PDB file of C-alpha atoms in Angstrom:
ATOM      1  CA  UNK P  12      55.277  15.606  12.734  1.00 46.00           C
ATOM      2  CA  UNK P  13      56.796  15.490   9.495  1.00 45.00           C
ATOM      3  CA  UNK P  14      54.952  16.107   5.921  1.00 44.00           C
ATOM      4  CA  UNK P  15      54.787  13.869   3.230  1.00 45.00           C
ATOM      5  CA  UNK P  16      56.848  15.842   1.256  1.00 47.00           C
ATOM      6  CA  UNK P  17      59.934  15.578   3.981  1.00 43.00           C
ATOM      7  CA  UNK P  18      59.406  12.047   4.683  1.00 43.00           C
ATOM      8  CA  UNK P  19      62.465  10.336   3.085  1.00 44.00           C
ATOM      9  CA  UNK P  20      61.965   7.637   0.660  1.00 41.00           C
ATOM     10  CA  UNK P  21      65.445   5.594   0.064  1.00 42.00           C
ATOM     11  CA  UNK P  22      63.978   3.313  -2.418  1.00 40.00           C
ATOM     12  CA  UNK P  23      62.796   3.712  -5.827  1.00 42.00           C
ATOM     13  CA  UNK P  24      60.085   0.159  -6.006  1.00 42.00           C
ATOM     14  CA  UNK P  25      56.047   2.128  -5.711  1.00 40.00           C
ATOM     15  CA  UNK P  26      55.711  -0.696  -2.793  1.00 40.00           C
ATOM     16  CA  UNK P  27      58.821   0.795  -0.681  1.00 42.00           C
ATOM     17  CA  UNK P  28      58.050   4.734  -1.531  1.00 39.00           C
ATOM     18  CA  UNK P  29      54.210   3.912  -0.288  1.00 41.00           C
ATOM     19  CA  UNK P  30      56.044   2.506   3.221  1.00 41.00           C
ATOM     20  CA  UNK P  31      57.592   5.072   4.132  1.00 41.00           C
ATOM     21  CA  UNK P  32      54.718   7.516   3.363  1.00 41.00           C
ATOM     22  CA  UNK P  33      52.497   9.268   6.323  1.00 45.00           C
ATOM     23  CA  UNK P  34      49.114   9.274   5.670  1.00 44.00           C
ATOM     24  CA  UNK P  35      46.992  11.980   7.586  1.00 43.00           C
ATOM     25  CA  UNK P  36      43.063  11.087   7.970  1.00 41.00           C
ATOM     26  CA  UNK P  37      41.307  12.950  10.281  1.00 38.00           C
ATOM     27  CA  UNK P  38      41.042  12.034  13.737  1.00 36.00           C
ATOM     28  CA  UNK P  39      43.617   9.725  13.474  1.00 37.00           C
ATOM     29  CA  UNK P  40      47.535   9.435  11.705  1.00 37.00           C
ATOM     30  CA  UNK P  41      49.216   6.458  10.255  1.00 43.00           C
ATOM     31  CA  UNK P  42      52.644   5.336   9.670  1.00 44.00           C
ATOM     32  CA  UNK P  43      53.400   2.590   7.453  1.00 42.00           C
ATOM     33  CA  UNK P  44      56.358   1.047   8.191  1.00 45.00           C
ATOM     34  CA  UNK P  45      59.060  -0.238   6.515  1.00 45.00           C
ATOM     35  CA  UNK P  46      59.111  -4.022   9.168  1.00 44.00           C
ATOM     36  CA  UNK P  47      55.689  -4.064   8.013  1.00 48.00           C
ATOM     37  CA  UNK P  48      54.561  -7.250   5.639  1.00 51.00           C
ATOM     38  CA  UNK P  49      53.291  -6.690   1.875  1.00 51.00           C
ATOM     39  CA  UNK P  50      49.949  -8.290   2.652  1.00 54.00           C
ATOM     40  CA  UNK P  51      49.327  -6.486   5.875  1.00 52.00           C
ATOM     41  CA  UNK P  52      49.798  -3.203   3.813  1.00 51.00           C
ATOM     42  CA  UNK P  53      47.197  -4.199   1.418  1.00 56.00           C
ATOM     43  CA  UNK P  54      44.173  -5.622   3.963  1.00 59.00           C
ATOM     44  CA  UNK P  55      45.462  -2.093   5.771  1.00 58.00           C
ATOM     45  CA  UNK P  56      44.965  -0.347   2.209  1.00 50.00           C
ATOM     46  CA  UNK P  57      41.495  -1.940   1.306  1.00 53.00           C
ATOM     47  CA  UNK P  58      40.358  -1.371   4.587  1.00 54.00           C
ATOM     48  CA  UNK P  59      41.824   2.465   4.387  1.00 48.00           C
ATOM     49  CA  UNK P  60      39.661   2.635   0.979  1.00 53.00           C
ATOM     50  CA  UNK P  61      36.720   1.274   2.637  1.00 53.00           C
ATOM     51  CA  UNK P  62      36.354   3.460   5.710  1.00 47.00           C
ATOM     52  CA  UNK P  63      37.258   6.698   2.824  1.00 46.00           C
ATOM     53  CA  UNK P  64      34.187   5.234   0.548  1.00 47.00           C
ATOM     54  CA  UNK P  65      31.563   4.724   3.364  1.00 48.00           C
ATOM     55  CA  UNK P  66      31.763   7.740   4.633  1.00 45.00           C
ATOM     56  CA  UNK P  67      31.012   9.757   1.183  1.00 45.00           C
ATOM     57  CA  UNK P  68      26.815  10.119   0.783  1.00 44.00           C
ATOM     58  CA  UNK P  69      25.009   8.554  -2.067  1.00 44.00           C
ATOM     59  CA  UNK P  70      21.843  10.358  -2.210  1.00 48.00           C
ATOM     60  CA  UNK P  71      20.089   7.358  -4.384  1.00 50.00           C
ATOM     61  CA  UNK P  72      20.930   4.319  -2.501  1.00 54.00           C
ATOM     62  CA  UNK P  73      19.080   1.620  -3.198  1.00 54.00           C
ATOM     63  CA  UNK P  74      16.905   0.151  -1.092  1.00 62.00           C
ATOM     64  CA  UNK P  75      16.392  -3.236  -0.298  1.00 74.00           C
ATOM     65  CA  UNK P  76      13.910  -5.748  -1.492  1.00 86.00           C
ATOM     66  CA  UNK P  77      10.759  -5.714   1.159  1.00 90.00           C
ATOM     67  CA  UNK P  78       7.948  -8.389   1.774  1.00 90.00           C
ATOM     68  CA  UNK P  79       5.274  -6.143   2.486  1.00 94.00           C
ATOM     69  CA  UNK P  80       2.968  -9.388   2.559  1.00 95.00           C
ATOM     70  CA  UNK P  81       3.622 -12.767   2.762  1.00 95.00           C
ATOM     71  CA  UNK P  82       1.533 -15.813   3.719  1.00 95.00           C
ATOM     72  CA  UNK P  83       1.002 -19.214   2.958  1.00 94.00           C
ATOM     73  CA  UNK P  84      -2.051 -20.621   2.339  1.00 95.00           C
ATOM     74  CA  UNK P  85      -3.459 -24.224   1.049  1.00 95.00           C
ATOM     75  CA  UNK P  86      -3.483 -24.481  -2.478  1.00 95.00           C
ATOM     76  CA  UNK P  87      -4.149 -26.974  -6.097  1.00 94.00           C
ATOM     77  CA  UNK P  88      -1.879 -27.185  -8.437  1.00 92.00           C
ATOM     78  CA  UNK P  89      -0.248 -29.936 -10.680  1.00 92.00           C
ATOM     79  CA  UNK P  90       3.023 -28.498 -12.101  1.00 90.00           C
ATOM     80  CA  UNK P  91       5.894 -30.834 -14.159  1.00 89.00           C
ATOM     81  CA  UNK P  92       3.728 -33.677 -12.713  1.00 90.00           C
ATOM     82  CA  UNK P  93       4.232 -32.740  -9.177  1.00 90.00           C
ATOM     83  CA  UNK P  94       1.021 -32.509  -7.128  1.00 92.00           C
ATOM     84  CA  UNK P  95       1.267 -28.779  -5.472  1.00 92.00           C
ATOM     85  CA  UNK P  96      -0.822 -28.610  -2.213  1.00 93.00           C
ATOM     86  CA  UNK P  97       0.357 -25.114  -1.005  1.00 94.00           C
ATOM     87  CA  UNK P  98       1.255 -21.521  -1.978  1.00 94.00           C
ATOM     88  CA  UNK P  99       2.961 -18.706  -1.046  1.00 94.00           C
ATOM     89  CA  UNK P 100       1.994 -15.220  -1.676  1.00 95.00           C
ATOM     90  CA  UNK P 101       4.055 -12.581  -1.622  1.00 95.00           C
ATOM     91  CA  UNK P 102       3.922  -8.785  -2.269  1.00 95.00           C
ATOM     92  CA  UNK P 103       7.261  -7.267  -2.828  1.00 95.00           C
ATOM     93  CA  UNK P 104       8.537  -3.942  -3.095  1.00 94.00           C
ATOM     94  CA  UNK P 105      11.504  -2.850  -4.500  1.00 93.00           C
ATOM     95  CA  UNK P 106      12.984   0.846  -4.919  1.00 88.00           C
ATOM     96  CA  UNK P 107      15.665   1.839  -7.021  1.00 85.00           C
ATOM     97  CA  UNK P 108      17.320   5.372  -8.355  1.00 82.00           C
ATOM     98  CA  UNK P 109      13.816   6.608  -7.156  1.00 85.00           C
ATOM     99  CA  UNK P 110      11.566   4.227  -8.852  1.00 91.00           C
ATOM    100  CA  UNK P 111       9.499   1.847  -6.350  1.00 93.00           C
ATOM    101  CA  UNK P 112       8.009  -1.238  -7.959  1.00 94.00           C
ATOM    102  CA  UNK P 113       5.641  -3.391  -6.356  1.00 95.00           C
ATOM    103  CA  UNK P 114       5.214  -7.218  -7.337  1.00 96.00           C
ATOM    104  CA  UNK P 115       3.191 -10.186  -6.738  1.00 96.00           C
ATOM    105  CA  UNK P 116       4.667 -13.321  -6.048  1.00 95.00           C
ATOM    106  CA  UNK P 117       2.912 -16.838  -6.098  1.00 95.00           C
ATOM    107  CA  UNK P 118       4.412 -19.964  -5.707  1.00 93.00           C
ATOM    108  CA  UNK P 119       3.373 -23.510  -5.074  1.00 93.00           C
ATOM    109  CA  UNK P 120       4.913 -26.775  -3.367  1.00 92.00           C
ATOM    110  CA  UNK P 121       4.471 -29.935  -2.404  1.00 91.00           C
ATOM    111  CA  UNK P 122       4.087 -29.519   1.275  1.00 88.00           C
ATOM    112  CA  UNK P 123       4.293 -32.908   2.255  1.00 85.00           C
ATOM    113  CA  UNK P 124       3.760 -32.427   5.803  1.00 87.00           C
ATOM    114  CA  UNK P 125       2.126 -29.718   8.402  1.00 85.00           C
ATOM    115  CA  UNK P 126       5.797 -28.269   9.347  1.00 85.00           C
ATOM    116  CA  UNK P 127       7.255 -28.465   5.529  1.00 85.00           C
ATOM    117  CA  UNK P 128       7.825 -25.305   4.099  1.00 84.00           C
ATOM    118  CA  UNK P 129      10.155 -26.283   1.271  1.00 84.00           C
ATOM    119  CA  UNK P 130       9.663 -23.649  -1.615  1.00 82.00           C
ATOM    120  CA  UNK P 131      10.550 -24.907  -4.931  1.00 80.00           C
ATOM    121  CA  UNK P 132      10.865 -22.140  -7.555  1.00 78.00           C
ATOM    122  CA  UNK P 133       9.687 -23.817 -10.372  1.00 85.00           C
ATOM    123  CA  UNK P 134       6.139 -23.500 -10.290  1.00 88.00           C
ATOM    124  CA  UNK P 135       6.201 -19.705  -9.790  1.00 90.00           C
ATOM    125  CA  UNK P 136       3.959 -16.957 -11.122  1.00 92.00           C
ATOM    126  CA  UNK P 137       4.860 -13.296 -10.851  1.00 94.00           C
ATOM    127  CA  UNK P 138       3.114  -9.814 -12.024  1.00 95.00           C
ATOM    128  CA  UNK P 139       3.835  -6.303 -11.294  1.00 95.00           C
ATOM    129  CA  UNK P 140       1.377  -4.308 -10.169  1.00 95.00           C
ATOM    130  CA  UNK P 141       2.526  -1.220  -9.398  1.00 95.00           C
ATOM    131  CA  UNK P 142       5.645   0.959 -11.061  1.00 94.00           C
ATOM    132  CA  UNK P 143       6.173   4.599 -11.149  1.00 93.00           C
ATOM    133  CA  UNK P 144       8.830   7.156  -9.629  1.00 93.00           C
ATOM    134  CA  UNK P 145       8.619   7.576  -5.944  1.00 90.00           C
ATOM    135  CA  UNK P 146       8.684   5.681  -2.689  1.00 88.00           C
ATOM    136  CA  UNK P 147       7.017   3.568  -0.293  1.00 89.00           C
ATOM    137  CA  UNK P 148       3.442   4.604   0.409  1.00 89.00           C
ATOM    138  CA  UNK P 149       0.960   3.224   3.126  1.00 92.00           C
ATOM    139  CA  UNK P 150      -2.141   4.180   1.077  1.00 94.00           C
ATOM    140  CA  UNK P 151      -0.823   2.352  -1.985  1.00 94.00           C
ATOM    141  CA  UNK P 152       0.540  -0.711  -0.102  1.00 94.00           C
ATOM    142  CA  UNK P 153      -3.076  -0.654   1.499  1.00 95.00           C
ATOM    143  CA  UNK P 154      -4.889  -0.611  -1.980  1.00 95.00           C
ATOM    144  CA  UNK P 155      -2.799  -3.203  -3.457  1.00 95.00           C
ATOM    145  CA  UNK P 156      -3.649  -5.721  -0.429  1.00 94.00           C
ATOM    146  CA  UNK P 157      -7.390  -4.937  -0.960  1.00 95.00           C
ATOM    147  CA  UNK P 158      -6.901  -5.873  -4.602  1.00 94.00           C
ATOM    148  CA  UNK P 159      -4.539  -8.939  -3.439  1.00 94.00           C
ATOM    149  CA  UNK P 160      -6.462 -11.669  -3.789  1.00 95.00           C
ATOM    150  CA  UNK P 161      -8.202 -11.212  -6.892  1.00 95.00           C
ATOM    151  CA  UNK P 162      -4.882 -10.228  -9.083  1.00 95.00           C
ATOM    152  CA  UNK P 163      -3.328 -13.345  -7.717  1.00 95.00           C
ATOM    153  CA  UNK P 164      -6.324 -15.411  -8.574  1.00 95.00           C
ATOM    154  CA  UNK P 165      -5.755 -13.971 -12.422  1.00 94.00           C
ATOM    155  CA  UNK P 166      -2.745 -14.412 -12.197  1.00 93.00           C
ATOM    156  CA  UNK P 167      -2.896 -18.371 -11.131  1.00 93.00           C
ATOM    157  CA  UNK P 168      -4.985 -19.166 -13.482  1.00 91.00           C
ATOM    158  CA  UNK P 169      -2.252 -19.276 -15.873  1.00 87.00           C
ATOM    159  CA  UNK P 170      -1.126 -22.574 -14.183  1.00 88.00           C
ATOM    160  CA  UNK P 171      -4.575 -24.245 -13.649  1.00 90.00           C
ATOM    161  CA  UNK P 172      -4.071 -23.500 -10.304  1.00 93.00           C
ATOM    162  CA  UNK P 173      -6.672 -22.587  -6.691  1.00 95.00           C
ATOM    163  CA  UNK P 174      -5.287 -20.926  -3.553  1.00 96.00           C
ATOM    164  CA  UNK P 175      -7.781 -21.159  -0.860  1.00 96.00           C
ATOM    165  CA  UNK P 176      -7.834 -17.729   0.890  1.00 95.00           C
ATOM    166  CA  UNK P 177      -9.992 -19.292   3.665  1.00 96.00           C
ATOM    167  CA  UNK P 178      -7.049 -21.845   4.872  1.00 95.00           C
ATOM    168  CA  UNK P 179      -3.903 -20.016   5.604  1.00 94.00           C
ATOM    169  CA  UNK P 180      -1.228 -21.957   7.326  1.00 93.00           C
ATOM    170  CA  UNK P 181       0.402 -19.519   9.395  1.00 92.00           C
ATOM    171  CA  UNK P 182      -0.455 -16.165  10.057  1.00 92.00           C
ATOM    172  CA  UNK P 183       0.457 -13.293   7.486  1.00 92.00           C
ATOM    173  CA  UNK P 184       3.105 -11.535   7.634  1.00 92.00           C
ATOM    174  CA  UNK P 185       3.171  -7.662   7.024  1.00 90.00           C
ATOM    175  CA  UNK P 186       6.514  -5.355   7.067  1.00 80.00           C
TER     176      UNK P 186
END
């Protein structure tokens, strides 16, 4: 095998010196060619940076956004003229660079029919209810469900708004 050092480069372009280089990775070598096309170099280059870059740890990834509740139940609303006759409620986490933030979601729409689901974002209502350093915790996620209904009734009243808690329309959803 020869080292980078002895591999000969006859021209003097970046593009022709990087062909003829040997690059060593471990548990596997490769040769770039000189036959080989300018664009297969750099897909083979991105991809080269993207296997390096995954494989490096990043202790504060963040994670991604969770429903820890959803459900849709019938509802009352009149928003931008629209009669609203459903809503969906949603508690959300959300951690980030070790912070976990919990928010409720509510959001009404038409639902014209028993199988239509169509959310439309504009008649929305959100809160947090929970942000402080840490992670995901059963007992918390457990005391904010207890306290569910009532913050999202506050928080509905803003728009003039009823859920009925007694008439969901499909059953809720916990992750």
């Amino acid at each position: 095998m020869k080292s980078v050092a002895s591999t000969p480069s006859v021209s003097t372009s970046l593009s022709k010196t990087i062909l003829h280089t040997q690059i060593h990775i471990p548990l596997f070598t490769v040769y770039l060619k000189n036959h080989l096309r300018r664009d297969v170099v750099g897909d083979f280059c991105f991809f080269l940076s993207y296997v390096l870059t995954s494989c490096v740890y990043f202790p504060t990834r963040p994670m991604a956004t969770i429903n820890v509740y959803k459900c849709y139940f019938e509802a009352q609303c009149t928003f931008a003229g629209v009669p609203r006759r459903a809503a969906q409620v949603c508690l959300v986490a959300d951690s980030e660079n070790g912070l976990i933030k919990y928010t409720l979601l509510v959001n009404f729409f038409p639902h014209t029919a028993p199988d239509d689901f169509t959310i439309s974002y504009d008649a929305l209502a959100q809160q947090t209810l929970y942000e402080a350093s840490g992670r995901r915790s059963r007992k918390r996620e457990e005391t904010l469900l207890q306290s569910l209904q009532n913050s999202a009734n506050l928080l509905v009243d803003t728009l003039s708004a009823t859920i009925y808690w007694d008439k969901p329309l499909i059953e809720p959803q916990r992750a």
